Every structure is written in structure tokens, then in C-alpha cells.
Amino acid sequence: AAVNGGETFKSIANQVQDKMTAAGYEPVHAKHPGEVLGHRAIKTPRLPFQARLRGFDAVSLGWFKLKDGLAGRGLGRQSPLWNTQEASDHRAHDGLWLVEPHAGRGPVGAKWEEILVIENAKARWLDDMPPHVRQWSQISSGAEYRPAYE
């Protein structure tokens, strides 16, 4: 709704962080490289080796850092990162976006990821009923708890 209403990625990321904090959770995704709530899906080359940097694919991390840096300087297209930084202070642009909030409280945390499709500035979830939403729906309707993969 926020993307379709024309809100900026920065504004949406700030709202998510504010809601998490108000509910007593820490927005742990802000500790992720790039402080991302989400990022654009990219295709990476198949290399005979997989370089890792702090546990992340170094090729992807480098590409995101470069593109975000250029966008922050007003060069090139908008940032492929979705966060609370100035480079994300723009409306959504077309592509596949991996939206992955991380919430934490004390030593416990949770992360989930959904794919948001943005076409012609309109957003929709790739799957309206992913496994975890289906599971929550079962629980809220009083059905017996079952693993989400069933």
C-alpha cells in the first residue's frame, strides 16, 4: 500500500523501524551491510569460486555498494538498496525486490523475506500466501499448528 501510494523507500523503511521499536523489538536489519530493509534482486555471474566478505557474497555486496554510492552522488539510477539513507529517498522503481525485515529482542531474532514485484510503479507480492502467512492464518483460525512446509 505504501509503495502504491507513492511513498519513498526511505519513508517506508523509517516507518517499519518505528513500528518495530514501538512494539519492543530492535530493527536488526539496520545492522546488515547497507542497513537494508530490502534490496533489488540481481543476477550474479557464475564464477568457479565464491568469494565471501563477512559471510556475504562479495560480488553482490560490491555491486550494491557501488550502485548505492553512485546513486548517493546523483549519478546513475536510484539505489538498489531499500533503507533509511538519503540514497533511498525516492519512489519505488520497477524490479524484483527482496524485502527482509529482521526483528530482535535480547538474544532472540527473526528474519523473513518476501519478494515484492514492482511493475509500472505498482507493487504486488509475488506470493500472496507464503508458507509463514498460511501458518499464521491457520493458527489464528484455531486450526491445529502444523509446519509451514505442509
Short mmCIF file of C-alpha atoms in Angstrom, two decimals, residues 2-3 6 16 19 30 33 35 53 68 70 75 82 87 93 105 112 114 116 121-124 127 130 136 138 145 150:
data_model
loop_
_atom_site.label_atom_id
_atom_site.label_comp_id
_atom_site.label_asym_id
_atom_site.label_seq_id
_atom_site.Cartn_x
_atom_site.Cartn_y
_atom_site.Cartn_z
CA ALA A 2 2.80 2.43 0.87
CA VAL A 3 4.67 1.79 -2.39
CA GLY A 6 3.90 6.86 -3.78
CA VAL A 16 8.97 -0.12 9.65
CA LYS A 19 6.78 0.25 14.35
CA ALA A 30 19.81 -1.89 10.32
CA PRO A 33 25.64 -4.17 5.38
CA GLU A 35 21.35 -1.17 6.68
CA LEU A 53 33.02 -10.98 2.77
CA ASP A 68 24.33 2.82 -3.83
CA LEU A 70 26.74 6.34 -7.28
CA LEU A 75 24.98 9.51 -10.65
CA TRP A 82 15.99 -0.02 0.49
CA ALA A 87 20.04 7.44 -1.42
CA HIS A 93 11.32 1.75 -9.29
CA ARG A 105 14.68 -8.76 21.27
CA TRP A 112 11.68 -13.37 6.95
CA GLU A 114 9.25 -11.82 0.70
CA LEU A 116 7.91 -7.71 -3.99
CA ALA A 121 5.35 1.80 -10.30
CA LYS A 122 2.74 -0.60 -8.87
CA ALA A 123 3.69 -3.18 -6.27
CA ARG A 124 2.37 -6.65 -5.54
CA ASP A 127 3.05 -14.85 -3.45
CA PRO A 130 3.59 -17.65 1.51
CA TRP A 136 -0.34 -17.71 10.91
CA GLN A 138 -4.21 -21.49 10.40
CA TYR A 145 -0.46 -25.87 14.43
CA GLU A 150 2.98 -28.93 4.58
#
